[in-house]
Coordinates of C-alpha atoms and ligand atoms in Angstrom, one line a residue:
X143 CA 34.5 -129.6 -19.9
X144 CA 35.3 -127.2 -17.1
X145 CA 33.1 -124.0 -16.9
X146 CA 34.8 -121.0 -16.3
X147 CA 33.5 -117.4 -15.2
X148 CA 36.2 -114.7 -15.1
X149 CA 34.6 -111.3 -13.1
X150 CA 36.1 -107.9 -12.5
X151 CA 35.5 -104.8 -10.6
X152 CA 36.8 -101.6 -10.9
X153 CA 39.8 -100.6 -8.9
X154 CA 39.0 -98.3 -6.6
X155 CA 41.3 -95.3 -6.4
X156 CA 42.5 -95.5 -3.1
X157 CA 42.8 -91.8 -2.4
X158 CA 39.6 -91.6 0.0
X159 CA 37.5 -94.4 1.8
X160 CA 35.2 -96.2 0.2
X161 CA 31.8 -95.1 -0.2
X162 CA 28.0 -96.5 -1.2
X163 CA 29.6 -96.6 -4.6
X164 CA 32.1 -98.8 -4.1
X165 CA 30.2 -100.5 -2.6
X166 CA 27.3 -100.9 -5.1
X167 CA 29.6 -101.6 -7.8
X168 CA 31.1 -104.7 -5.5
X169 CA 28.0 -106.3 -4.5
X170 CA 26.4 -106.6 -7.8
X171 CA 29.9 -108.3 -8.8
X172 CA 29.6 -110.7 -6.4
X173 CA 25.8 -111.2 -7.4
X174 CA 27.5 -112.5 -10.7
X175 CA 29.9 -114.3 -9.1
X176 CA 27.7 -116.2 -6.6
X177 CA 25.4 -117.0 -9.2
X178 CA 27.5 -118.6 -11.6
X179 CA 29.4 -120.5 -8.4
X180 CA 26.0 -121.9 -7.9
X181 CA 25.7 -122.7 -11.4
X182 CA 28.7 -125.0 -11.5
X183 CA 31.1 -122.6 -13.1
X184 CA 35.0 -122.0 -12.1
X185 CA 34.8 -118.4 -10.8
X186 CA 37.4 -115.6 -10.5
X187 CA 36.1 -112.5 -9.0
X188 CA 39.2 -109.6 -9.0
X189 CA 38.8 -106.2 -6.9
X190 CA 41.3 -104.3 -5.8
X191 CA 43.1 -100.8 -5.4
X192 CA 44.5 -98.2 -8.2
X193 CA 47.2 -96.6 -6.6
X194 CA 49.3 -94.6 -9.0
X195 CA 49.1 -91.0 -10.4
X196 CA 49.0 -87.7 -9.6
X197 CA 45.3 -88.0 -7.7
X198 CA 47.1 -90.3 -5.2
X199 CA 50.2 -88.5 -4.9
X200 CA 48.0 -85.2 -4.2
X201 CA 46.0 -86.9 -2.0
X202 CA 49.1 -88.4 -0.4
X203 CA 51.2 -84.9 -0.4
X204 CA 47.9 -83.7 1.7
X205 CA 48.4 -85.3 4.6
X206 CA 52.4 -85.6 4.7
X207 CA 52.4 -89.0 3.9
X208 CA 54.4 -91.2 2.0
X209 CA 52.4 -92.4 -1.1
X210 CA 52.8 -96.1 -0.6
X211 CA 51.9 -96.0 3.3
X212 CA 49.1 -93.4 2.1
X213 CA 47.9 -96.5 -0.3
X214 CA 48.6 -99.2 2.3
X215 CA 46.1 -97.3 4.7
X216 CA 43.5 -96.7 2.3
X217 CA 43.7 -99.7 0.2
X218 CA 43.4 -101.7 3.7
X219 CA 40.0 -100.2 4.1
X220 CA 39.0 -101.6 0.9
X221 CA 40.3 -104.7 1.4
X222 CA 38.2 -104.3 5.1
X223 CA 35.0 -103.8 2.6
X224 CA 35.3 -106.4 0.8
X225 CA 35.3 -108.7 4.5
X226 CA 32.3 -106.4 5.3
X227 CA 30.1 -106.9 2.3
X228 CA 30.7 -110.4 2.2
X229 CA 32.2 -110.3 -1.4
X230 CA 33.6 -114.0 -2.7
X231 CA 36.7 -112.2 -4.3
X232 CA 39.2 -114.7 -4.9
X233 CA 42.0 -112.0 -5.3
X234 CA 42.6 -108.4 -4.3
X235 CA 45.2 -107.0 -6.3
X236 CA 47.1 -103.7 -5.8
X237 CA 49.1 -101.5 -8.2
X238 CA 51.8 -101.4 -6.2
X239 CA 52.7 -104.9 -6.5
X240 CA 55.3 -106.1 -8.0
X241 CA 53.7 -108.4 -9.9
X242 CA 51.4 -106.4 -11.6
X243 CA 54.3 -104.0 -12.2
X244 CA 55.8 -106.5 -13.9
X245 CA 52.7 -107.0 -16.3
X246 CA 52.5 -103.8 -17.2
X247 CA 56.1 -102.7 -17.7
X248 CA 55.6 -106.6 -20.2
X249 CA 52.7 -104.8 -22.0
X250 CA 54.4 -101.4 -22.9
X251 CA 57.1 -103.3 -24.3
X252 CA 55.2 -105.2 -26.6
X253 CA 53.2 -102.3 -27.6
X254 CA 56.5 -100.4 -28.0
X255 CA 57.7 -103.8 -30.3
X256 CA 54.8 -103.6 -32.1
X257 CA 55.3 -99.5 -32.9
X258 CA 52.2 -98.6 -31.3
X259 CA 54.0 -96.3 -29.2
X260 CA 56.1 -93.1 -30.0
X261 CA 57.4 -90.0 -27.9
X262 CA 56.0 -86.4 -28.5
X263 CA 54.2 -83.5 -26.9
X264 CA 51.5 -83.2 -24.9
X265 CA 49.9 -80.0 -24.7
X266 CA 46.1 -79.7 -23.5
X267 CA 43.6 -80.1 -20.4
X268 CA 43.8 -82.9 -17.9
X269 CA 41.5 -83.5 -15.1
X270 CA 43.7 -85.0 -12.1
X271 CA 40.3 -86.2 -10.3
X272 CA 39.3 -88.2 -13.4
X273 CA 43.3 -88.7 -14.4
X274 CA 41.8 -88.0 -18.0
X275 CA 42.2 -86.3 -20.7
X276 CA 39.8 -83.7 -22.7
X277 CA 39.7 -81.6 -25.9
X278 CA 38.1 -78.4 -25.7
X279 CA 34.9 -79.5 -27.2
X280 CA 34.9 -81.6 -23.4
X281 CA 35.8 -79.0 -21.1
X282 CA 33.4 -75.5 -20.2
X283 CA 33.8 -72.7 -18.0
X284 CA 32.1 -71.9 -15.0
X285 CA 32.8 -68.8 -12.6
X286 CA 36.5 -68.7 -14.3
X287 CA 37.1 -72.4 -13.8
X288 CA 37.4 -74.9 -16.3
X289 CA 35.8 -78.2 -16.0
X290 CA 34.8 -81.1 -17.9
X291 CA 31.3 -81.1 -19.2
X292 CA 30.5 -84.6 -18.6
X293 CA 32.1 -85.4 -14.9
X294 CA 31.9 -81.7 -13.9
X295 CA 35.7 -81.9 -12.4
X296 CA 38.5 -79.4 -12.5
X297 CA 40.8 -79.4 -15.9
X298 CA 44.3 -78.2 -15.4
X299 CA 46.8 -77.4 -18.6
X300 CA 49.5 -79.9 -19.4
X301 CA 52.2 -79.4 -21.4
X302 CA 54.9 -82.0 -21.4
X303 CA 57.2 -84.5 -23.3
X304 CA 54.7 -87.9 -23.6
X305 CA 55.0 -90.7 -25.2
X306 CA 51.4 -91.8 -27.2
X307 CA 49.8 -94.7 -28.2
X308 CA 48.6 -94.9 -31.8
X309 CA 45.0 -95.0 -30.8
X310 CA 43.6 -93.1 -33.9
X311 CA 44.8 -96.7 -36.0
X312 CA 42.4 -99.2 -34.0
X313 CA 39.5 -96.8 -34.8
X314 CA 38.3 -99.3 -37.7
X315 CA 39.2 -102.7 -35.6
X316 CA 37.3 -101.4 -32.7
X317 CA 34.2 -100.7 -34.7
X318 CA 34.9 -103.9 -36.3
X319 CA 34.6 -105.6 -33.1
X320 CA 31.5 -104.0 -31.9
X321 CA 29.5 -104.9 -34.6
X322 CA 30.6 -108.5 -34.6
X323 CA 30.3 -108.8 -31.0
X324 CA 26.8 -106.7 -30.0
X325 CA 27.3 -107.5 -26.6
X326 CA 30.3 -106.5 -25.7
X327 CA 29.3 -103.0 -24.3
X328 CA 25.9 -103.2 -22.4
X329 CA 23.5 -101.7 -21.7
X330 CA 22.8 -100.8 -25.3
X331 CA 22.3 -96.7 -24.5
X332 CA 25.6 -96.5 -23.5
X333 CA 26.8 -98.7 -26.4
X334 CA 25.5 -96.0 -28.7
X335 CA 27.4 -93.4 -26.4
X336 CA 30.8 -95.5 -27.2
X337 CA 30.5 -96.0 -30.9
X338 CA 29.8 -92.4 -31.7
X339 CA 32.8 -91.2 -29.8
X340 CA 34.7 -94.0 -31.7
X341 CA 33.0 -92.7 -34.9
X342 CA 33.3 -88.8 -34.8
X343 CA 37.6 -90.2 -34.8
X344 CA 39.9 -91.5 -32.2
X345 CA 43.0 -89.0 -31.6
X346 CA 46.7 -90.6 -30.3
X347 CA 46.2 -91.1 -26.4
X348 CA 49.3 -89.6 -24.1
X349 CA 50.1 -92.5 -22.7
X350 CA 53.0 -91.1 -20.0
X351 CA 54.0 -88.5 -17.4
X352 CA 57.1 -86.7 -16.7
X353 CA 56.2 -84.2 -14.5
X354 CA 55.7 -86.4 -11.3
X355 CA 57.3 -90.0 -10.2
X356 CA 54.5 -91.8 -8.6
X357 CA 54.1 -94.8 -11.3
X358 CA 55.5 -97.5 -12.7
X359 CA 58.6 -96.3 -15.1
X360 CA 58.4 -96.8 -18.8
X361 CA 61.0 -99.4 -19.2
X362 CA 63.1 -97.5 -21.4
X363 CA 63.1 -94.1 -20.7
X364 CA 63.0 -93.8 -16.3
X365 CA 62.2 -90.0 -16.9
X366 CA 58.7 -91.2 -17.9
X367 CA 56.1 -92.7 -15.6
X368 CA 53.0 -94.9 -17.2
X369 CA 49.8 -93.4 -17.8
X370 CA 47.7 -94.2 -14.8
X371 CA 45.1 -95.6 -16.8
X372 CA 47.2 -98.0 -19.0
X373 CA 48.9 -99.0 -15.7
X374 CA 45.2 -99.6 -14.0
X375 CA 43.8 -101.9 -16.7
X376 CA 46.8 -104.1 -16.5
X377 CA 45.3 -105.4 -13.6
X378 CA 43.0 -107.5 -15.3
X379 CA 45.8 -109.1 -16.6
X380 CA 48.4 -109.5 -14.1
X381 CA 45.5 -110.7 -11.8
X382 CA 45.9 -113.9 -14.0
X383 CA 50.0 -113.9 -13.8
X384 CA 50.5 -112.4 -17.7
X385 CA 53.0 -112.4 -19.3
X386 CA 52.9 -115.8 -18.4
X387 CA 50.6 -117.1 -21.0
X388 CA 51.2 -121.1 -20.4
X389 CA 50.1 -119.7 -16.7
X390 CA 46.8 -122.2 -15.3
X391 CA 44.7 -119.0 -14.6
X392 CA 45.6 -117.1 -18.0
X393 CA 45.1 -119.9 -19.8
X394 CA 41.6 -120.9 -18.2
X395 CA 40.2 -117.3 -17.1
X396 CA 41.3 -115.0 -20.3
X397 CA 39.5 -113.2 -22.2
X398 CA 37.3 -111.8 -19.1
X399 CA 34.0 -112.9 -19.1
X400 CA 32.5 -109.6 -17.8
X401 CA 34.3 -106.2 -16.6
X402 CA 31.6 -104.7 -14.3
X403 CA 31.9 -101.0 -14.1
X404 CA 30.4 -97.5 -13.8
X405 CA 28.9 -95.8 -16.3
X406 CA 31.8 -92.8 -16.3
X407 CA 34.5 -94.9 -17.0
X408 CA 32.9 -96.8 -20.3
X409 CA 35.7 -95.1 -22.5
X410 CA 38.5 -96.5 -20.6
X411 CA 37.5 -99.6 -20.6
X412 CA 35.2 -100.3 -24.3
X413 CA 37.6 -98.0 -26.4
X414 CA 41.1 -97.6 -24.7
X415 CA 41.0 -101.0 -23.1
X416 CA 40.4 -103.1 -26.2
X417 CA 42.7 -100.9 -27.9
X418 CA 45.7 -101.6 -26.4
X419 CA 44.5 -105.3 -26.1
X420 CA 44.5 -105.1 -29.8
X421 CA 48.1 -103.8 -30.0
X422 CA 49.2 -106.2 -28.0
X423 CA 47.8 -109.0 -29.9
X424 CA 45.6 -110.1 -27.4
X425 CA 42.3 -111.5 -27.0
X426 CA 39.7 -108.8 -26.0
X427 CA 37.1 -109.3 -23.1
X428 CA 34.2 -110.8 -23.9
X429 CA 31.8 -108.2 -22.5
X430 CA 31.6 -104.7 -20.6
X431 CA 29.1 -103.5 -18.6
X432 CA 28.6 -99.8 -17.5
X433 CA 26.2 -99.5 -15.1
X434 CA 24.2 -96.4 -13.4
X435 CA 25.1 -94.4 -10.7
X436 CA 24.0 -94.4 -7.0
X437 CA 22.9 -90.4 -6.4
X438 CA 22.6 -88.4 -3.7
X439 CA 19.6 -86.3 -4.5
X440 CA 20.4 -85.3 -8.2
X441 CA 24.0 -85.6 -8.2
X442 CA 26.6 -88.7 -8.2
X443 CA 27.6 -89.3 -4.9
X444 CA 31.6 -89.0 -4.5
X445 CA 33.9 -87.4 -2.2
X446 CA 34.6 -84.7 -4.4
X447 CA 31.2 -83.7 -3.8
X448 CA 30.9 -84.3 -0.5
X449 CA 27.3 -86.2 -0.2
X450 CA 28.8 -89.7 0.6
X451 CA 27.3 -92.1 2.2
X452 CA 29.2 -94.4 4.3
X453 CA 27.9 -98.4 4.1
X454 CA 29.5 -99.6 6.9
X455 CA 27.4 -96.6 8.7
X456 CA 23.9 -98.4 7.4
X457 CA 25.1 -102.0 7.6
X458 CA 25.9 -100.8 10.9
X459 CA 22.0 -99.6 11.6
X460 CA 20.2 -102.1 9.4
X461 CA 22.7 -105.4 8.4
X462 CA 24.4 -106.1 5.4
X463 CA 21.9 -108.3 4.1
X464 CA 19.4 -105.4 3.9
X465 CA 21.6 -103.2 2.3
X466 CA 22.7 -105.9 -0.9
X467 CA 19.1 -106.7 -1.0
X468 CA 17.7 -103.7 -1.5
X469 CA 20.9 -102.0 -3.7
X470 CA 20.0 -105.2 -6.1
X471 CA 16.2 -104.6 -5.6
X472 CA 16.0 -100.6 -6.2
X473 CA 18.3 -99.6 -8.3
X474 CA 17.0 -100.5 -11.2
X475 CA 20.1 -102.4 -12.8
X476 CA 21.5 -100.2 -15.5
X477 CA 20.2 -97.2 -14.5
X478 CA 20.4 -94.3 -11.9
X479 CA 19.5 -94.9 -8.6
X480 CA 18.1 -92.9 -5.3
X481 CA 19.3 -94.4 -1.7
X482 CA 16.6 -94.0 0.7
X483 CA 16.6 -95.0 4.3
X484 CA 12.4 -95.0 3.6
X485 CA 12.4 -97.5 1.2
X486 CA 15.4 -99.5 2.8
X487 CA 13.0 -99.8 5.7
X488 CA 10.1 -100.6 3.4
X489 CA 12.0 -103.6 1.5
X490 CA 13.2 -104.7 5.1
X491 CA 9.7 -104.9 6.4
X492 CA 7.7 -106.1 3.8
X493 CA 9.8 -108.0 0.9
X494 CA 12.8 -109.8 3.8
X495 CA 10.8 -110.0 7.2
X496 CA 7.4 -110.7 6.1
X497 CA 7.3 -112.1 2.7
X498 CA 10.3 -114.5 2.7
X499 CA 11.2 -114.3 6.9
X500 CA 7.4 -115.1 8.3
X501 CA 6.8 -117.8 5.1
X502 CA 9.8 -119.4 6.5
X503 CA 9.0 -119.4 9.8
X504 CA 5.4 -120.2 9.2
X505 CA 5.7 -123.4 7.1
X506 CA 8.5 -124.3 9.5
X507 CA 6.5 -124.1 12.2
X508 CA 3.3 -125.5 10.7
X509 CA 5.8 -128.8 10.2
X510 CA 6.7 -129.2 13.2
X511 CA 3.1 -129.1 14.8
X512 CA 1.8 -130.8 12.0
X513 CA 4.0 -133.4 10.4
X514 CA 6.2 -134.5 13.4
X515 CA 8.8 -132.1 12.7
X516 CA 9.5 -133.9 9.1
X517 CA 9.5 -133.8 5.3
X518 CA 6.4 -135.6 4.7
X519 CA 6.4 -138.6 2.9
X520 CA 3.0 -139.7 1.5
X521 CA 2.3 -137.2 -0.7
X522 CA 0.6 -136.6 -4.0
X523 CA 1.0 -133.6 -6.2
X524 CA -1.8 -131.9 -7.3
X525 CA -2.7 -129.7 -10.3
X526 CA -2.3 -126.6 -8.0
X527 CA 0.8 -127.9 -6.8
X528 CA 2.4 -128.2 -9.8
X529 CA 1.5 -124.7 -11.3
X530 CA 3.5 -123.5 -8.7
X531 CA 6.4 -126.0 -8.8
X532 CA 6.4 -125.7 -12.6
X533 CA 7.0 -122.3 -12.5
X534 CA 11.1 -122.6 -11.6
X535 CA 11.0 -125.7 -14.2
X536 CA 9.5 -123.6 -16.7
X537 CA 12.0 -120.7 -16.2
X538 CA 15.2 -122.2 -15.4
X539 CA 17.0 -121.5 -19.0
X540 CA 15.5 -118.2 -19.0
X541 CA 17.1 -117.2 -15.8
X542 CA 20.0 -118.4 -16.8
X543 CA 19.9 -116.5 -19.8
X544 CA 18.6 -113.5 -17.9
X545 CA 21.7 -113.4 -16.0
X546 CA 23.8 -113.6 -19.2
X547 CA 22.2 -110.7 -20.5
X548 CA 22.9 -109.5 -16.8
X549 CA 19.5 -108.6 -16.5
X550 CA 19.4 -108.5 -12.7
X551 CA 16.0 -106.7 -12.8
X552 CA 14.2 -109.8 -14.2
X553 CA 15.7 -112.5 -11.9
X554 CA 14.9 -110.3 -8.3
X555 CA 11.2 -109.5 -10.0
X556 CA 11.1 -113.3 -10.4
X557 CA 12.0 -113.8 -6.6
X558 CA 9.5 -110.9 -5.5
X559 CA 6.9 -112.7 -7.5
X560 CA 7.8 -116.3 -6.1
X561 CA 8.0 -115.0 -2.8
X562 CA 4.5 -113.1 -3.2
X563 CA 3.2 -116.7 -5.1
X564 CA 4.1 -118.7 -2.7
X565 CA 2.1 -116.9 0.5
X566 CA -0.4 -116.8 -1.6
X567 CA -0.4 -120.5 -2.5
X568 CA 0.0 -121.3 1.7
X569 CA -3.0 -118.9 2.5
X570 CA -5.0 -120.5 -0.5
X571 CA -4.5 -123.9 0.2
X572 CA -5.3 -123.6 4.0
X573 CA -3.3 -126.7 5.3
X574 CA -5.1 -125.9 8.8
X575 CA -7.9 -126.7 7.6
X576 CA -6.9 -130.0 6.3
X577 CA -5.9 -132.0 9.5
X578 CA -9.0 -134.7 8.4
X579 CA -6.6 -135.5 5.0
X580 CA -3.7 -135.9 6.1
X581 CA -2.0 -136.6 2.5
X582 CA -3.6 -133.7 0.9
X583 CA -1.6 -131.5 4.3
X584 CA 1.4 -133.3 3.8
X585 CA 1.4 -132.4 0.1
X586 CA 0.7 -128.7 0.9
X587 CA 3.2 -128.3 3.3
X588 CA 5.8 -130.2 0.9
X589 CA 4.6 -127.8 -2.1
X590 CA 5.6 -124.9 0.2
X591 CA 9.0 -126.5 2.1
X592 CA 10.3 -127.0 -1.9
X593 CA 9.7 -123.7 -2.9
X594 CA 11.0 -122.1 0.2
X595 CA 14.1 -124.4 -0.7
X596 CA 13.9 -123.2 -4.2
X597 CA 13.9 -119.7 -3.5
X598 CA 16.3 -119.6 -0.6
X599 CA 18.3 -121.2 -3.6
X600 CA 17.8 -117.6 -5.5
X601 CA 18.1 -115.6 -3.0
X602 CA 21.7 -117.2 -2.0
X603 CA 23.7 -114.6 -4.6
X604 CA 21.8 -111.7 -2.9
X605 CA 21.4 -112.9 0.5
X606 CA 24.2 -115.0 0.9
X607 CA 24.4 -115.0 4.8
X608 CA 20.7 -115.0 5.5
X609 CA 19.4 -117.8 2.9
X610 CA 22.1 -119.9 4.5
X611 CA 20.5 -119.1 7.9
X612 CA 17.3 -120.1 6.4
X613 CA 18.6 -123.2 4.6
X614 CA 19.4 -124.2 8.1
X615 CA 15.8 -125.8 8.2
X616 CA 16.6 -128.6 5.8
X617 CA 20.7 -128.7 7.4
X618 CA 21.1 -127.7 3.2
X619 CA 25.2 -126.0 3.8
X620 CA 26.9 -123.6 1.0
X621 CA 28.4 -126.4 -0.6
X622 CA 24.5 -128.1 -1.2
X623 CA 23.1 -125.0 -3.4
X624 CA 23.1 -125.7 -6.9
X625 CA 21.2 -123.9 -9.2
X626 CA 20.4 -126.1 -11.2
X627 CA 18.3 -128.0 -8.5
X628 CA 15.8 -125.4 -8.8
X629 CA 13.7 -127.4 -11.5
X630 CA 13.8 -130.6 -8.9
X631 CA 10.6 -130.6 -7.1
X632 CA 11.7 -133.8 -5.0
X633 CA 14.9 -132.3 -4.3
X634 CA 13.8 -132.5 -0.1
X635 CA 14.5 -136.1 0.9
X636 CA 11.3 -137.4 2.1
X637 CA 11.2 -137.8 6.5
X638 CA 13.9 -136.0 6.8
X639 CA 14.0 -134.0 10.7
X640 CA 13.5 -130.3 9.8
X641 CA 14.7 -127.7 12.2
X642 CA 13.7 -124.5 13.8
X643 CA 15.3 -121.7 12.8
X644 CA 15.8 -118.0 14.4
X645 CA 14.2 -114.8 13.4
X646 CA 15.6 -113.8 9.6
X647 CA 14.8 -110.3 10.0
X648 CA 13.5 -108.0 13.0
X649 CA 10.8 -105.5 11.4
X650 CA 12.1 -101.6 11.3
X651 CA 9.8 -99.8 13.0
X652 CA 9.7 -96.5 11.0
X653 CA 10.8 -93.6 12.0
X654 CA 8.8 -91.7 9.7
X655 CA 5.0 -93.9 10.6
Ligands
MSP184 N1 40.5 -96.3 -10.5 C1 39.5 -96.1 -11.5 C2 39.1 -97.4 -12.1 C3 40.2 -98.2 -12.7 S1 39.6 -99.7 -13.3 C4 40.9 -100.3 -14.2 C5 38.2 -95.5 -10.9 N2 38.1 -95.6 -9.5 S2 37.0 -94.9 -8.6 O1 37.3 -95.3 -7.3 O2 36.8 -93.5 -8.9 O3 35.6 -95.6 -9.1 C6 35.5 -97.0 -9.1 C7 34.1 -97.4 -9.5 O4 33.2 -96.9 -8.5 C8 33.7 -96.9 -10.9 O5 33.1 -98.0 -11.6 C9 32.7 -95.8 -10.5 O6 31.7 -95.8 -11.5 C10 32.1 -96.4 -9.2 N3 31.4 -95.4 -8.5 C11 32.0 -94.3 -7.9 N4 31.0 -93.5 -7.4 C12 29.8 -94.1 -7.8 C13 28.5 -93.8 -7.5 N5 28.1 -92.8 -6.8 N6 27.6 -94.8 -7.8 C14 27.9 -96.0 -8.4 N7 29.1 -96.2 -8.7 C15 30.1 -95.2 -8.6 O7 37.4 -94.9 -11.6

């Protein structure tokens, strides 16, 4: 039977450029989706752009612009990052498209079939940056302004003709579903967060606008645009061509396997999310994941705040490689995380140049000196040989589970530790010093060539463009890198030529040494 691995970023409000966030959020999808491609599974990987509502229309009004060639601009430079970061997407999907209008004008119906919606009044405080809304227990005053306590942005009043969604009756089915399913908000702190809020009770949710036009029109009533969020999580769904549910891609990719996204929008996507899903009478994703935040000192960086840091800047300086590596590497997956140019340099010098470049480029050149430029043949594994082979052996289903769990911290720890293992094991074993026994050299250097293999292998979903440079050695293309290979240690056909291959990374020298 076919595996299948359906993937999902956020989407990104177009109403700035994208930023180290966006960014961060996008590469540790394509981690996923990498991974599991290497593991044999189907793969759909969504991103794209959330166009609608009055933060884009603001943003638009700003500079004079239209608010669909305002989005086309914007939304380009997303699509521009995804090129940039080397993400496997296999769809961008925007708002404004018509068929993911379609899908969400299909889903209000059947929520308005199944009398889960009905028209009122709104009246209370809406934050246009976070295009949320908050009771007064959420919002706080500071210097005469009111904010929201959590995100810290600006709350205006609202008062207006809306139509609701019955939230407060899926209150019990949600909780329900988080207890049978214990995974489907991770990490568990923030599952904790989710449940409370669920559990002190879930008020109706405004679910349209009237006092501006830039949405998608509630089918029945053209006074009344969608709520921008109800509108934005369609995307998940239209992605896969719903309402068509006989569709190939609905039928094989939904439920989503895993909805990667920020910590701050948890709510959106654990409570209202599986909510409507619910009214609809539709399966719920199988898993959300909020993770932490990249800051700039103490604070989240966003534009709002004005301490962004532009990737394409520091891919520019250092390479794009550097950059996934090291987002993977230091923020520690699930929580927080500091960038620092110091440590960038740090993990560039001593993790990528000279643990994993210079053991490439050693045992590579050691080869070609010492073994005709070959995969030996005559070998025979020793003890030590396979303490170090048995290690990937021995791990393999726990990796994979690992990366179920998305426990990204464990499997680059296991590469840091490989890479660490494995100089250690070429150092120890001295193949220089063996040229009087030739087969106990020729096993050595194997050892070493299979685990460089190996973890070149692991490093693909990280790395993608520099393990493929390094795979260049054994001629191994993208279409050779199975993961589950990483168990074979006789995966290197035997006399096969092995090649030379260029610098993998130039060492940093520090500004600050
Ligand atoms: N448009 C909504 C998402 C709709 S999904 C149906 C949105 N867009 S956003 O552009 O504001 O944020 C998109 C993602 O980027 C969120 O997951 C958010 O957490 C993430 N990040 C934005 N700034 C961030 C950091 N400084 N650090 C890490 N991720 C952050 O919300």
């Amino acid at each position: 039977m076919d595996k299948n691995f359906y993937i999902t970023t956020p989407i990104y409000y177009p109403s700035a450029k994208p930023h180290m966030g966006h960014a961060y959020s996008s590469i540790i999808a394509d981690f996923f989706a990498r991974f599991k491609r290497i593991d044999n599974f189907n793969v759909i990987f969504l991103t794209g752009t959330d166009e609608h509502g009055l933060k884009i229309q603001r943003a638009a009004e700003k500079k004079n612009m239209d608010p669909l060639k305002f989005c086309n601009e914007i939304s380009k430079t997303f699509e521009d990052l995804s090129q940039t970061l080397n993400l496997t997407n296999t769809d961008f999907i925007r708002t404004t498209e018509i068929r993911h209008k379609e899908s969400v004008q299909y889903l209000w119906k059947e929520l308005e079939k199944n009398d889960d919606i009905y028209l009122s009044k709104y009246s209370g405080w809406y934050s246009v940056s976070d295009e949320a809304f908050y009771g007064e227990d959420e919002i706080e005053e500071i210097n005469g302004v009111k904010q929201s306590i959590q995100s810290k942005s600006k709350v205006e009043w609202m008062d207006e003709e809306s139509y609701f969604f019955r939230l407060s009756k899926w209150e019990k089915p949600l909780l329900d579903y988080y207890k049978k399913n214990p995974d489907f908000i991770l990490p568990n702190s923030r599952k904790n967060e989710v449940i409370s809020f669920v559990k002190s009770g879930l008020k109706d949710l405004s679910v349209s606008r009237k006092s501006f036009t830039w949405g998608i029109k509630v089918p029945s009533n053209n006074d009344h645009v969608i709520y921008v969020w109800l509108d934005a999580l369609t995307n998940y769904l239209s992605a896969l061509n719903y309402p068509n549910t006989n569709d190939k891609l609905y039928k094989n990719f939904w439920p989503a396997d895993l909805h990667l996204i920020g910590k701050d929008i948890l709510r959106f996507h654990a409570v209202y999310w599986p909510a409507f899903l619910l009214a609809a009478k539709l399966p719920l994703p199988k898993k959300v994941y909020g993770h932490g935040w990249i800051l700039s000192g103490e604070e989240k960086m966003s534009k709002s705040k004005g301490n962004i840091l532009d990737p394409i800047k520091i891919i520019e300086e250092y390479g794009l490689d550097p950059l996934r590596y090291y987002l993977i590497k230091e923020v520690s997956f699930g929580n927080d995380g500091n960038i620092s140019q110091e440590r960038l340099e740090d993990c560039i010098n001593s993790d990528l140049a000279n643990n994993f470049g210079n053991l490439c480029q050693r045992v590579t050149a050691f080869t070609i000196k010492n073994c005709g430029s070959k995969v030996p043949k005559d070998i025979k594994f020793e003890k030590e040989d396979l303490n170090i082979l048995d290690r990937y052996k021995n791990n393999l289903s726990k990796i994979r589970e690992k990366i179920n769990n998305q426990d990204i911290n464990f499997y680059i720890e296991f590469i840091v530790n490989s890479l660490f293992e494995a100089n250690k094991y070429f150092n120890d074993q001295e193949p220089w010093n063996k040229k009087d026994n030739q087969l106990r050299l020729n096993t050595i250097v194997y050892t070493t060539l299979e685990i460089v293999r190996k973890i070149c292998f692991m490093l693909y979903p990280i790395i993608p463009q520099t393990s493929l440079n390094a795979l260049k050695i054994f001629d191994i293309k993208e279409k050779g890198i199975n993961f589950s290979t990483i168990d074979n240690h006789s995966f290197l056909k035997k006399d096969k030529k092995i090649n030379k291959i260029d610098i993998l990374f130039k060492k940093i020298e520090k500004k600050s040494e």
